[in-house]
Coordinates of C-alpha atoms in Angstrom, one line a residue:
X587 CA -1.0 -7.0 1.9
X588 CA -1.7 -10.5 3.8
X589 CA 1.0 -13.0 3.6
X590 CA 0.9 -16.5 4.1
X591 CA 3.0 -19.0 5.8
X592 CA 2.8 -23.1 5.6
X593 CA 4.8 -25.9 4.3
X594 CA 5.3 -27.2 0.5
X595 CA 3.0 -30.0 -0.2
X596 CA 4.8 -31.7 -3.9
X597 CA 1.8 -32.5 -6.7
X598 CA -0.5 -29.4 -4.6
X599 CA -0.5 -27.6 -7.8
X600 CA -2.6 -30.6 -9.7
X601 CA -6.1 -28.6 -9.4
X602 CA -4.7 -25.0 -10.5
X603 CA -5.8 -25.6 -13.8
X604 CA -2.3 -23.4 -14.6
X605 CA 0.1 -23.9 -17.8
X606 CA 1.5 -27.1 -17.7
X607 CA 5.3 -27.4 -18.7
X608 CA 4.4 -28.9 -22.1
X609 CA 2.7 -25.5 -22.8
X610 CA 5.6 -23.5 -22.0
X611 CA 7.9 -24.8 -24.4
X612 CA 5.3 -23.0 -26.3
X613 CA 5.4 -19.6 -24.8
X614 CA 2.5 -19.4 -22.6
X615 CA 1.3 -16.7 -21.0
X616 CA 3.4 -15.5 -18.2
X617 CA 2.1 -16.6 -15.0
X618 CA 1.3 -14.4 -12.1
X619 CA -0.2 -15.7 -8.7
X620 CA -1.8 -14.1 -5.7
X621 CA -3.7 -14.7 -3.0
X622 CA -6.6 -12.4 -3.5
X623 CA -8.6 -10.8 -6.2
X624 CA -9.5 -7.3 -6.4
X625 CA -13.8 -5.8 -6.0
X626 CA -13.6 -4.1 -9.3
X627 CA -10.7 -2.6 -11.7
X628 CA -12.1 0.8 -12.1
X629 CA -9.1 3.1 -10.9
X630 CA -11.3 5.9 -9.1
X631 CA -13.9 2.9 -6.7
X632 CA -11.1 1.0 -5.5
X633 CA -8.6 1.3 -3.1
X634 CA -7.7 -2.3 -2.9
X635 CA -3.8 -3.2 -3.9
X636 CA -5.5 -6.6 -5.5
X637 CA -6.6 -3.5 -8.1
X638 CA -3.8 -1.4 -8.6
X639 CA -1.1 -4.0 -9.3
X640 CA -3.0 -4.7 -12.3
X641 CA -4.0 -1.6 -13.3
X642 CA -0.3 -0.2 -13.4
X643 CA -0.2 -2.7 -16.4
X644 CA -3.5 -1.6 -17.6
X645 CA -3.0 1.8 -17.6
X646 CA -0.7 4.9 -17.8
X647 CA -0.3 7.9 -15.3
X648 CA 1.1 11.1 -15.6
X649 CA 4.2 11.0 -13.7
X650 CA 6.2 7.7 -12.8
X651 CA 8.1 6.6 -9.6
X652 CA 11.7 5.2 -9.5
X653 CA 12.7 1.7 -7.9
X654 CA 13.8 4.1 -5.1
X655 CA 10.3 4.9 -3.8
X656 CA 11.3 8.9 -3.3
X657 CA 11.8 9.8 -7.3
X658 CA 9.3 11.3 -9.4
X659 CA 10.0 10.3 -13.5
X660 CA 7.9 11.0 -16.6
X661 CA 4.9 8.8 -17.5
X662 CA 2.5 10.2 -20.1
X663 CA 3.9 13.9 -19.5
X664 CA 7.0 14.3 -20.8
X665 CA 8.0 17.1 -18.3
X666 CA 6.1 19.7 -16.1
X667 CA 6.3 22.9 -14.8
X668 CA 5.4 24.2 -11.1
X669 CA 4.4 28.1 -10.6
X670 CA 6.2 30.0 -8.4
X671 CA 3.2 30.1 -5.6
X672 CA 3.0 26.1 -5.9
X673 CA -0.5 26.3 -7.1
X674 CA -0.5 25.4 -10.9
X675 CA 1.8 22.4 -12.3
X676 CA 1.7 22.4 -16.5
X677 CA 2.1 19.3 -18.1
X678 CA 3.5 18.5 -21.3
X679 CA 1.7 15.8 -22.6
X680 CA 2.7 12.9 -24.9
X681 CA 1.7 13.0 -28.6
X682 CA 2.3 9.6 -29.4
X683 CA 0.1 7.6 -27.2
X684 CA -2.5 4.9 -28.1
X685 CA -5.7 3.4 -25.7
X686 CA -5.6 -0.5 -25.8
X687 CA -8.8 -0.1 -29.2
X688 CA -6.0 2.2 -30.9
X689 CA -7.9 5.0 -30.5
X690 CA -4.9 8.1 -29.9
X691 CA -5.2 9.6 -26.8
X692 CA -6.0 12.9 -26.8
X693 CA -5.3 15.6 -23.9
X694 CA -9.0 15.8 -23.6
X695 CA -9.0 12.2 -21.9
X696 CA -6.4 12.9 -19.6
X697 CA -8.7 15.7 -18.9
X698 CA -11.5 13.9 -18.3
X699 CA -9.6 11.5 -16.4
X700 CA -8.4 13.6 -14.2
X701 CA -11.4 15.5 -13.5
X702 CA -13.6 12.1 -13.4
X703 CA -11.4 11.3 -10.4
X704 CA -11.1 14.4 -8.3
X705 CA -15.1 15.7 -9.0
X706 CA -17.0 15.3 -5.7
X707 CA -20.0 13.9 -7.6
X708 CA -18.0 10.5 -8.3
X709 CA -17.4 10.0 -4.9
X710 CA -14.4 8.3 -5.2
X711 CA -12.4 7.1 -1.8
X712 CA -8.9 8.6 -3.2
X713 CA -10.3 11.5 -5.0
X714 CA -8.8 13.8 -1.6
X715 CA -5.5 12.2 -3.0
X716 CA -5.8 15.1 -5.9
X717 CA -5.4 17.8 -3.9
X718 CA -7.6 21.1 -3.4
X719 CA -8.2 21.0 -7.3
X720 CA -9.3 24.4 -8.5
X721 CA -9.8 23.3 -12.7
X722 CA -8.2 21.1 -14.5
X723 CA -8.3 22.3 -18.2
X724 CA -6.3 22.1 -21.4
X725 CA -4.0 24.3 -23.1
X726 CA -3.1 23.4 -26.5
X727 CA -1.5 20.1 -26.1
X728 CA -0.5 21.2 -22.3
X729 CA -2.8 19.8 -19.3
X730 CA -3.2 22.1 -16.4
X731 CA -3.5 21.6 -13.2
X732 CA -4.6 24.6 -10.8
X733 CA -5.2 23.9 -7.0
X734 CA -6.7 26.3 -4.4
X735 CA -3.7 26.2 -3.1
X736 CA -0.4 24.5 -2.6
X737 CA -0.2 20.6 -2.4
X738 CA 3.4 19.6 -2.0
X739 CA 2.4 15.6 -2.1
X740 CA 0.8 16.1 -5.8
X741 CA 3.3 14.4 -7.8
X742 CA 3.2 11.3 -5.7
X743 CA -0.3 11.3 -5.5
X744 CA -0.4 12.2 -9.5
X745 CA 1.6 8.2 -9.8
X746 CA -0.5 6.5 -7.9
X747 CA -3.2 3.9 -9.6
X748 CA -6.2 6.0 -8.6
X749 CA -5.3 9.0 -11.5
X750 CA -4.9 6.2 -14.3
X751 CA -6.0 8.0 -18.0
X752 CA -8.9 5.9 -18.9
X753 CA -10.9 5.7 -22.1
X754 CA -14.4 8.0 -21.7
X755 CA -16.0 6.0 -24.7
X756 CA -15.5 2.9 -22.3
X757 CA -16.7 4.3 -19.2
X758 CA -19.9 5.9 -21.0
X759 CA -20.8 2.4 -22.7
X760 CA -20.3 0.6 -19.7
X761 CA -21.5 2.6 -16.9
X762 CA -21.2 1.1 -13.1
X763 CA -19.5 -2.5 -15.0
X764 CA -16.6 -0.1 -16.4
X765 CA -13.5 -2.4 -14.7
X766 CA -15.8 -5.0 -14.3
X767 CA -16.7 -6.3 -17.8
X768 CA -14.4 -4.6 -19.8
X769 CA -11.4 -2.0 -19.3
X770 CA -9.2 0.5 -21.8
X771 CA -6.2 2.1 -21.0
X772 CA -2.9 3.4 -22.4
X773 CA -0.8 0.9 -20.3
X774 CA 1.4 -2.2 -22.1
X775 CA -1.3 -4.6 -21.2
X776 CA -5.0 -4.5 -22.7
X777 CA -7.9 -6.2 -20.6
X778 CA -9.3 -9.5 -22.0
X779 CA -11.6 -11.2 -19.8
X780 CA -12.1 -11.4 -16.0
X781 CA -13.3 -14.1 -13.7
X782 CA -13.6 -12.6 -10.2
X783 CA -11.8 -14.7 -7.5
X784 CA -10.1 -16.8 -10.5
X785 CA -8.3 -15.1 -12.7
X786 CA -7.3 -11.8 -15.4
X787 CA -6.3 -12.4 -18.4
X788 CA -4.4 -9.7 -20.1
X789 CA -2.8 -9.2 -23.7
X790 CA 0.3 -7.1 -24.8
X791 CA -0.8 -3.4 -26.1
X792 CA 1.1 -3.5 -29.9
X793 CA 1.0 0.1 -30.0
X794 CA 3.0 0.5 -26.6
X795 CA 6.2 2.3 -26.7
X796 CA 6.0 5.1 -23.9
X797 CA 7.1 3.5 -20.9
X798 CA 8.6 5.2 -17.8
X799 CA 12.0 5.9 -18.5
X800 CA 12.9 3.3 -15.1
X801 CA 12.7 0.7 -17.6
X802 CA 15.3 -0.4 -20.3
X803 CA 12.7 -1.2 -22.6
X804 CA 9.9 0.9 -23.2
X805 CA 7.8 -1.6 -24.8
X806 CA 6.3 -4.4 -23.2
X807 CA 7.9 -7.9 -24.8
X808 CA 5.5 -10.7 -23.3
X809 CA 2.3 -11.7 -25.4
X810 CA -0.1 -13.1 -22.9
X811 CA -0.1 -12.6 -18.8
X812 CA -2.3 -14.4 -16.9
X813 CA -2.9 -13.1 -12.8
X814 CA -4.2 -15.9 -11.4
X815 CA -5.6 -16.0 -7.8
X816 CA -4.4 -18.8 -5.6
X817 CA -5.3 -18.2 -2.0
X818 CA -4.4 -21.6 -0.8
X819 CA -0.4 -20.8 0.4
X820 CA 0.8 -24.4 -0.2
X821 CA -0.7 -24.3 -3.5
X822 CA 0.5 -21.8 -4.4
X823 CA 4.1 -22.6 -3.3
X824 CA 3.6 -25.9 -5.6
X825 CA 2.8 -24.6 -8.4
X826 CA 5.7 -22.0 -8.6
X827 CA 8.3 -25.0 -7.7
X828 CA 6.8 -26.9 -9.8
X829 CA 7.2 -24.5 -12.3
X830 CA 3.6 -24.8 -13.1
X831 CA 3.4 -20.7 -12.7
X832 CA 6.5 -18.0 -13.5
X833 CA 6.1 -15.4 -10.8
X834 CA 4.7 -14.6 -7.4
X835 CA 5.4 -11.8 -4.5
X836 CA 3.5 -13.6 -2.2
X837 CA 5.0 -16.4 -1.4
X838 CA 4.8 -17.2 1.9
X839 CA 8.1 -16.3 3.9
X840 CA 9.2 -19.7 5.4
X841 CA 9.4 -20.8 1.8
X842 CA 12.0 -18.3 0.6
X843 CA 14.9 -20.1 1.5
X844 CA 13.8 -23.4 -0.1
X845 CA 13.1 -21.3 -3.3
X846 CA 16.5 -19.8 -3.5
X847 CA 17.8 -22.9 -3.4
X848 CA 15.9 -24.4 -6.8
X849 CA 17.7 -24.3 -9.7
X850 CA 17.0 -21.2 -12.1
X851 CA 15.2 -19.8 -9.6
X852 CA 15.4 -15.8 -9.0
X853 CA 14.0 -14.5 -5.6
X854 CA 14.6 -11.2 -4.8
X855 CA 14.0 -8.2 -2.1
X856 CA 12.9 -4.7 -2.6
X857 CA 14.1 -2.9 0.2
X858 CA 12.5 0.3 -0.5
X859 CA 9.0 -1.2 -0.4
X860 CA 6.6 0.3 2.0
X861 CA 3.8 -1.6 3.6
X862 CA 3.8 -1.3 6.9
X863 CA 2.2 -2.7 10.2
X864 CA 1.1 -0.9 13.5
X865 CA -1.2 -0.5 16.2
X866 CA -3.3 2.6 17.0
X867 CA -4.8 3.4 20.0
X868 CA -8.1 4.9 20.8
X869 CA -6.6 8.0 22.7
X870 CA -10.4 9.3 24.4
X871 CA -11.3 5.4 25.5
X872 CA -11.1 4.2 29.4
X873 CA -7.5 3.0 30.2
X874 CA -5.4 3.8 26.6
X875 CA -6.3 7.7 26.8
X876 CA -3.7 7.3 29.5
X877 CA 0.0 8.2 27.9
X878 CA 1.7 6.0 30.3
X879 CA -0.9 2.5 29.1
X880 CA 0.5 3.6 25.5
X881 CA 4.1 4.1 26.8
X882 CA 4.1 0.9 28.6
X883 CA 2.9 -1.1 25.3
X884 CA 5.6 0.4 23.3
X885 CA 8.4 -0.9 25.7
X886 CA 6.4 -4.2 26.9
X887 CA 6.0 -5.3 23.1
X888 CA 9.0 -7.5 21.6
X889 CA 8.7 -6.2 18.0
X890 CA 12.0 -7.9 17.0
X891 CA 11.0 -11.2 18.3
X892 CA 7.1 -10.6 16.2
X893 CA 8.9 -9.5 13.0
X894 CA 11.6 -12.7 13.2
X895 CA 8.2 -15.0 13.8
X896 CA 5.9 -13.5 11.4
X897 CA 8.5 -13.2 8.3
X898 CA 11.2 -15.9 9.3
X899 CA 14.1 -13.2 9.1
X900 CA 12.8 -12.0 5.9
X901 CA 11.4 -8.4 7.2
X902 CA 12.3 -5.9 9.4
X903 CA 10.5 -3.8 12.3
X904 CA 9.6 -0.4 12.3
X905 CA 11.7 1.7 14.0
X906 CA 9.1 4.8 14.4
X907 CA 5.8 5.4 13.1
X908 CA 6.8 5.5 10.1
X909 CA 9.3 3.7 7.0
X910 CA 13.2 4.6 7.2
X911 CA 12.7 4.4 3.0
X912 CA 9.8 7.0 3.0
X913 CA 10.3 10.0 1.6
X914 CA 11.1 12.8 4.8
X915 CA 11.5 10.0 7.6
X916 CA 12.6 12.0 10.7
X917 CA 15.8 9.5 12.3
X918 CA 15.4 12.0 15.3
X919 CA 12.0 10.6 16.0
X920 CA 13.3 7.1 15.8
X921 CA 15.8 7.8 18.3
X922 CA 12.9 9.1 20.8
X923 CA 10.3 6.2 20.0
X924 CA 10.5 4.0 23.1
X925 CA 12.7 1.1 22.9
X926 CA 11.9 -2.5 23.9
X927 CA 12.6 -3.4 27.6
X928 CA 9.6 -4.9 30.0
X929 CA 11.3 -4.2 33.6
X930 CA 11.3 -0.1 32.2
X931 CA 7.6 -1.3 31.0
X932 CA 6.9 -2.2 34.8
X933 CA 8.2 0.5 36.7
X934 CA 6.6 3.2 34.7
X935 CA 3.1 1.6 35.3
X936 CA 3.7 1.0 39.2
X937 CA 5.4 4.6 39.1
X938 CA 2.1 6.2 37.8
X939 CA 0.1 3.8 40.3
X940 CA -0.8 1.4 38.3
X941 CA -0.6 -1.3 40.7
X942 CA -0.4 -5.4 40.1
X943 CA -3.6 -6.9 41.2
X944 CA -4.3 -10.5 42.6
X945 CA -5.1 -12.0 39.1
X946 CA -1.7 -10.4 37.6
X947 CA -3.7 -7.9 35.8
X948 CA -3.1 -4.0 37.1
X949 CA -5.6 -1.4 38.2
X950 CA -5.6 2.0 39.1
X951 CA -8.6 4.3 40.7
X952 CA -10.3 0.8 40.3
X953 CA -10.3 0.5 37.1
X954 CA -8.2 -2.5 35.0
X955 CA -5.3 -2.0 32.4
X956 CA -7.4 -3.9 30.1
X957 CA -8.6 -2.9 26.2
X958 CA -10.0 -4.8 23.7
X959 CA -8.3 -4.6 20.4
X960 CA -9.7 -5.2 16.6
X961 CA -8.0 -6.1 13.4
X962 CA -8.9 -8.1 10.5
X963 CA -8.6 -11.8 10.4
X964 CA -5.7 -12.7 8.0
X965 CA -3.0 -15.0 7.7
X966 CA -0.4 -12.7 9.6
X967 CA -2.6 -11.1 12.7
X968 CA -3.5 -13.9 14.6
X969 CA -0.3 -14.4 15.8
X970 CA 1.1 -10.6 16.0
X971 CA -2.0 -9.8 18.3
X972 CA -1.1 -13.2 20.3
X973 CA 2.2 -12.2 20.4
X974 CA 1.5 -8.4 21.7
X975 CA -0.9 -10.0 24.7
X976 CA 1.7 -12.3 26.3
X977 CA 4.3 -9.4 26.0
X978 CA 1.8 -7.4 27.7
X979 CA 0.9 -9.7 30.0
X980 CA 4.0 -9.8 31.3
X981 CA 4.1 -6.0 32.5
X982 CA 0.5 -6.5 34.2
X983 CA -1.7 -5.4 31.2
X984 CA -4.6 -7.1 29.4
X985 CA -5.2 -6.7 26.0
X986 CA -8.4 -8.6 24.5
X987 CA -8.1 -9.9 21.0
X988 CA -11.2 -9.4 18.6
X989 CA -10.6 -10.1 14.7
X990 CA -13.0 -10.0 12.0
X991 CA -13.2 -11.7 8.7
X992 CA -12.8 -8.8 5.9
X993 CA -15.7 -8.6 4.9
X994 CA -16.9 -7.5 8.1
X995 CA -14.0 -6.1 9.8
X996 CA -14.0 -2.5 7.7
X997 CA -17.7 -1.8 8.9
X998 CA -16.7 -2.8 12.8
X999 CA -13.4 -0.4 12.3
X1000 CA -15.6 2.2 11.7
X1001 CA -17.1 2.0 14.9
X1002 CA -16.6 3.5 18.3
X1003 CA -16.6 -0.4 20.2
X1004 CA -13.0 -0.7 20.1
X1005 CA -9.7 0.9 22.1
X1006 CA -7.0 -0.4 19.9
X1007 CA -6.6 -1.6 16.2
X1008 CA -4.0 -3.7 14.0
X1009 CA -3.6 -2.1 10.5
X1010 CA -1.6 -2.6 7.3
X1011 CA -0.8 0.1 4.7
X1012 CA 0.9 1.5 1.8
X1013 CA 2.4 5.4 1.4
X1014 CA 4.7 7.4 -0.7
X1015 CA 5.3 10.1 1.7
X1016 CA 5.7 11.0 4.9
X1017 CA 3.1 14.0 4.8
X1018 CA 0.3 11.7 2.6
X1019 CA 0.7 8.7 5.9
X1020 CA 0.3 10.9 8.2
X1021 CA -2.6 13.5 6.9
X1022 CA -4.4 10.3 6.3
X1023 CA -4.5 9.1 9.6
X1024 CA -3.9 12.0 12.1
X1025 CA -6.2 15.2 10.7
X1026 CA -8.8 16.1 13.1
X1027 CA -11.3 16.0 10.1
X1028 CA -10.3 12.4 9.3
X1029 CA -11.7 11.1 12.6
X1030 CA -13.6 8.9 13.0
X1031 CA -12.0 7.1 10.3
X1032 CA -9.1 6.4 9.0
X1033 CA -8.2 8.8 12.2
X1034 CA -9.8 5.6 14.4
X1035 CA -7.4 7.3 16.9
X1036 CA -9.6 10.0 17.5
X1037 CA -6.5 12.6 17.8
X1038 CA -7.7 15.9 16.9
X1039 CA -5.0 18.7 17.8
X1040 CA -4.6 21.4 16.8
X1041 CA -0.9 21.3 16.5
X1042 CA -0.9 18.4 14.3
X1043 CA -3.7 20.0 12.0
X1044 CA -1.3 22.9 12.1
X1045 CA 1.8 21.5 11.2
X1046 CA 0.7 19.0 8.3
X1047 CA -1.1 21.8 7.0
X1048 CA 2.1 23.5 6.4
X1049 CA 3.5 20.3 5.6
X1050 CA 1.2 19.8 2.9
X1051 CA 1.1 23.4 1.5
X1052 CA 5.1 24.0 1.5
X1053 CA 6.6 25.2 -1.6
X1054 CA 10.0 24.2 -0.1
X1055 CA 11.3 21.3 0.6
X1056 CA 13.3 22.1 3.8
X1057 CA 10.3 23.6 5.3
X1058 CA 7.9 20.7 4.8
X1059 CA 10.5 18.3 5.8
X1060 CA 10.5 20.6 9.5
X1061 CA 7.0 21.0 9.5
X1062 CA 6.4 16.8 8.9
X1063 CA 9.6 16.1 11.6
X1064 CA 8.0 18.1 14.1
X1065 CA 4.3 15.8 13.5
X1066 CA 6.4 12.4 14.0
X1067 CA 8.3 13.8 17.4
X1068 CA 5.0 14.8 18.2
X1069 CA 3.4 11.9 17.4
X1070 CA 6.3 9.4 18.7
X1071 CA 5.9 11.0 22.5
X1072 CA 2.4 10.8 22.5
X1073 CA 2.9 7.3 21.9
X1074 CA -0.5 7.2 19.8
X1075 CA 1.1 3.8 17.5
X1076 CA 2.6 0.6 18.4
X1077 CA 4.9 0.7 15.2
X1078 CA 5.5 -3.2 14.9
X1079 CA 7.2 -4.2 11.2
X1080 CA 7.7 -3.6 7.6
X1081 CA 6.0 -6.5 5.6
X1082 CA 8.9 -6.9 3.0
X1083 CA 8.9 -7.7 -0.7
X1084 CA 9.9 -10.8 -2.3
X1085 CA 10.0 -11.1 -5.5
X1086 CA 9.8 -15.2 -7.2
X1087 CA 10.4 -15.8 -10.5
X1088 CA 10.7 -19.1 -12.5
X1089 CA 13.6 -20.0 -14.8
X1090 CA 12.1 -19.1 -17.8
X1091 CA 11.3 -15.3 -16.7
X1092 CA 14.1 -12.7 -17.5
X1093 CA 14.1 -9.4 -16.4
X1094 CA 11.5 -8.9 -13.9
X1095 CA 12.4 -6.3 -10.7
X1096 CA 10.5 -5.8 -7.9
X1097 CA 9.0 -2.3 -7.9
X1098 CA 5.9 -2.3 -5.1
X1099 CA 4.7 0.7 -5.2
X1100 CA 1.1 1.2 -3.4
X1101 CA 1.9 -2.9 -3.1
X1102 CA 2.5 -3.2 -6.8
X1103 CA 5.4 -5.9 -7.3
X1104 CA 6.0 -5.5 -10.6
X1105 CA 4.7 -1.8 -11.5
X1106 CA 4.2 -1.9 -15.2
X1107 CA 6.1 -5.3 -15.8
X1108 CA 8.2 -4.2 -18.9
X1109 CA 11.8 -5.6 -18.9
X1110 CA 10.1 -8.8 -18.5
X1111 CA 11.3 -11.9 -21.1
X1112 CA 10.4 -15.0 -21.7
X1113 CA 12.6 -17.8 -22.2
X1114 CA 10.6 -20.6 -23.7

């Protein structure tokens, strides 16, 4: 999720085209900016976050997750069931649910849903998120859910935007524009029109009374909500001080501390939130396959220093590959994960004849400690990458900065042209992170690292298959230590959360899960 950083420009709000303050005296619709629009709001084709922070409001899923990021609540099941072997999970499914036309819903559609997502045929990028699914099929008014085998991440995955219960009438009538000209779910908010790049507009589901128990209210109480996309970042920081908009999570970081300071104002952190920031390195390219380049990187790098400068005290780094809020973080590896000092940095190249040349770069067998590294072009990785080079200049290595626009940089991160890469992501668990990046058979991407072992293919196997808790939890520790000495990531920060809200909003919490701010935005009031 890109942030952005500038400085508040008074009267930048003008040409938003946004609810002027003589509207909301007449309640209208709450106001939600960000900086980026989604490619289409059909749950099972998109992966962006631009789509699933909508589509939580647009749609229901089986199981819910708490503020806490690790606890699994009821959504449309009321409560489930999980054999013995860990294969079949039965779902009691709610009777009193509605779609957005208020048509009931029926445990055929979460049927369909379900199996819509997870068949092969669909092709959808997040359908392996379902699990080895052997049949999904109804019982009575229960739903189950039989896997080939045992899929301790289910749940999680089961809460996740990309299982969403949609309408099959809607899907059928409109074909490949389903999420693009029209949309019905179960959620509190019901689609009403779309203009890509601009704006959503979304109106209150009357039927709606079945939200996840999190929430003190189970119905949604605003009429209208509006998402509107403002990727200018002094724009956008006008129009929410202007009060010209009600709520944003991305406002840009160096802005936080002027916002906390206006009157009525409500800015707030969720510290469980889970986006993080690292770089991977090619492990089979010239120069990084060597340990001791990736060692060196890890210590050379200031990550404190990158995560003060890029978030103005407002995040945090990461103190291993992965989130200390993630559900089985191993401290241990954290411990191990090489800590920040250059001189170390230095010796352990010149140790492992690495040797400073002439030109301040090092070389070894006549080779140079040089590699090109790729990322996409956003608001944030400029200066991270920037940042990394002159720390590893300092210790004698080279590292060559290419970004790419995002529209190109997904196709060029799928290629073999590059040693290193900068990447951003959300997770739930420890297992789903790091099954996503590090199976052999994920290579060559999202494993751009190329690490196929068969330890690690071992262990989250058995991390992903464990019927207990304390065994998955050793198999998954033993992948990060693993992992952490191979020194295959650069773990460099957290992006955090912060949540803006104007002085007529009550009610709203930050939530963020898969980069979701405000999950299914019930509680939320207005004042005026």
């Amino acid at each position: 999720m890109t942030r952005f950083a500038g400085f508040l420009f008074a009267g930048a709000a003008c040409a938003l085209g946004l609810a002027a303050p003589a509207l909301a005296q007449q309640k209208a619709p709450l106001s939600i900016l960000r900086v980026i629009d989604a490619d289409n709001y059909d749950p099972i084709r998109s992966t962006a976050t631009a789509a699933a922070e909508v589509m939580y409001m647009l749609a229901d899923t089986l199981v819910s997750v708490d503020f806490d990021m690790k606890t699994i609540k009821p959504g449309l099941a009321e409560s489930w069931t999980v054999s013995p072997d860990g294969k079949t999970y039965t779902f009691k499914i709610r009777q009193d649910v509605k779609f957005c036309d208020g048509r009931p819903m029926t445990i055929d559609d979460v049927v369909y849903s379900l199996k819509r997502w997870t068949d092969p045929a669909n092709k959808s990028p997040t359908a392996f998120r379902g699990g080895p699914v052997k049949e999904v099929r109804a019982e009575g008014d229960s739903l189950i859910y039989e896997l080939k085998e045992p899929y301790s991440d289910l749940l999680f995955q089961l809460a996740l935007s990309f299982s969403s219960i949609v309408d099959r009438n809607t899907v059928e009538k409109l074909g490949a524009n389903f999420g693009v000209q029209g949309f019905n779910g179960t959620g509190p908010y019901c689609w009403v029109k779309w203009t890509p790049r601009q704006e959503l507009v979304l109106k209150k589901n009357p039927a709606y009374a079945w939200g996840p128990p999190i929430y003190k209210d189970p119905k949604p109480q605003v009429e209208d909500i509006v998402w509107k996309v403002i990727p200018e970042s002094n724009t956008l920081m006008a129009a929410i001080q202007a009060k010209q908009a009600d709520v944003t999570y991305y406002m840009p970081y160096i802005a936080l501390d002027t916002m906390q300071r206006i009157p009525g104002m409500t800015v707030q952190q969720q510290k469980n939130y889970i986006y993080d920031v690292f770089m991977g390195f090619k492990v089979d390219k010239p120069v990084v396959k060597d340990k001791v380049i990736r060692e060196a990187a890890n210590m050379a790098v200031d990550k404190e220093a990158i995560a003060k400068a890029i978030y103005f005290g407002k995040g945090q780094t990461l103190p291993s590959l992965l989130n200390p809020a993630v559900v089985d973080y191993d401290a241990a590896s954290a411990k191990a994960m090489p800590k920040y000092d250059q001189k170390a940095a230095a010796k352990l190249l010149e140790d492992a004849g690495w040797k400073m040349g002439a030109d301040g770069i090092r070389e070894k067998d006549g080779e140079k400690a040089s590699f090109t590294v790729y990322g996409i072009r956003n608001a944030d990785n400029p200066r991270i990458s920037e940042a990394m080079q002159a720390d590893l200049r300092k210790v004698g290595i080279d590292m060559k900065i290419q970004l790419w626009d995002a529209t190109v940089a997904w196709g060029k991160l799928a290629t073999q042209e590059f040693d290193a890469f900068l990447m951003s992501y959300p997770y739930v668990t420890a297992t789903e992170a790091l099954s996503l990046y590090f199976r052999s058979q994920q290579a060559p991407t999202p494993n751009r690292m190329n690490w196929k072992n068969e330890q690690t293919d071992t262990l989250l196997r058995e991390a992903a298959t464990a019927t207990d808790g304390a065994k998955r939890k050793q198999a998954i520790d033993a992948v990060q230590m693993q992992l952490t000495d191979a020194n295959v990531w650069v773990p460099l920060a957290s992006q955090p959360l912060w949540l803006v809200a104007g002085d007529r909003v009550e009610g709203a919490r930050a939530h963020g899960i898969y980069g979701a701010g405000l999950y299914k935005g019930l509680d939320i009031r207005l004042k005026r």
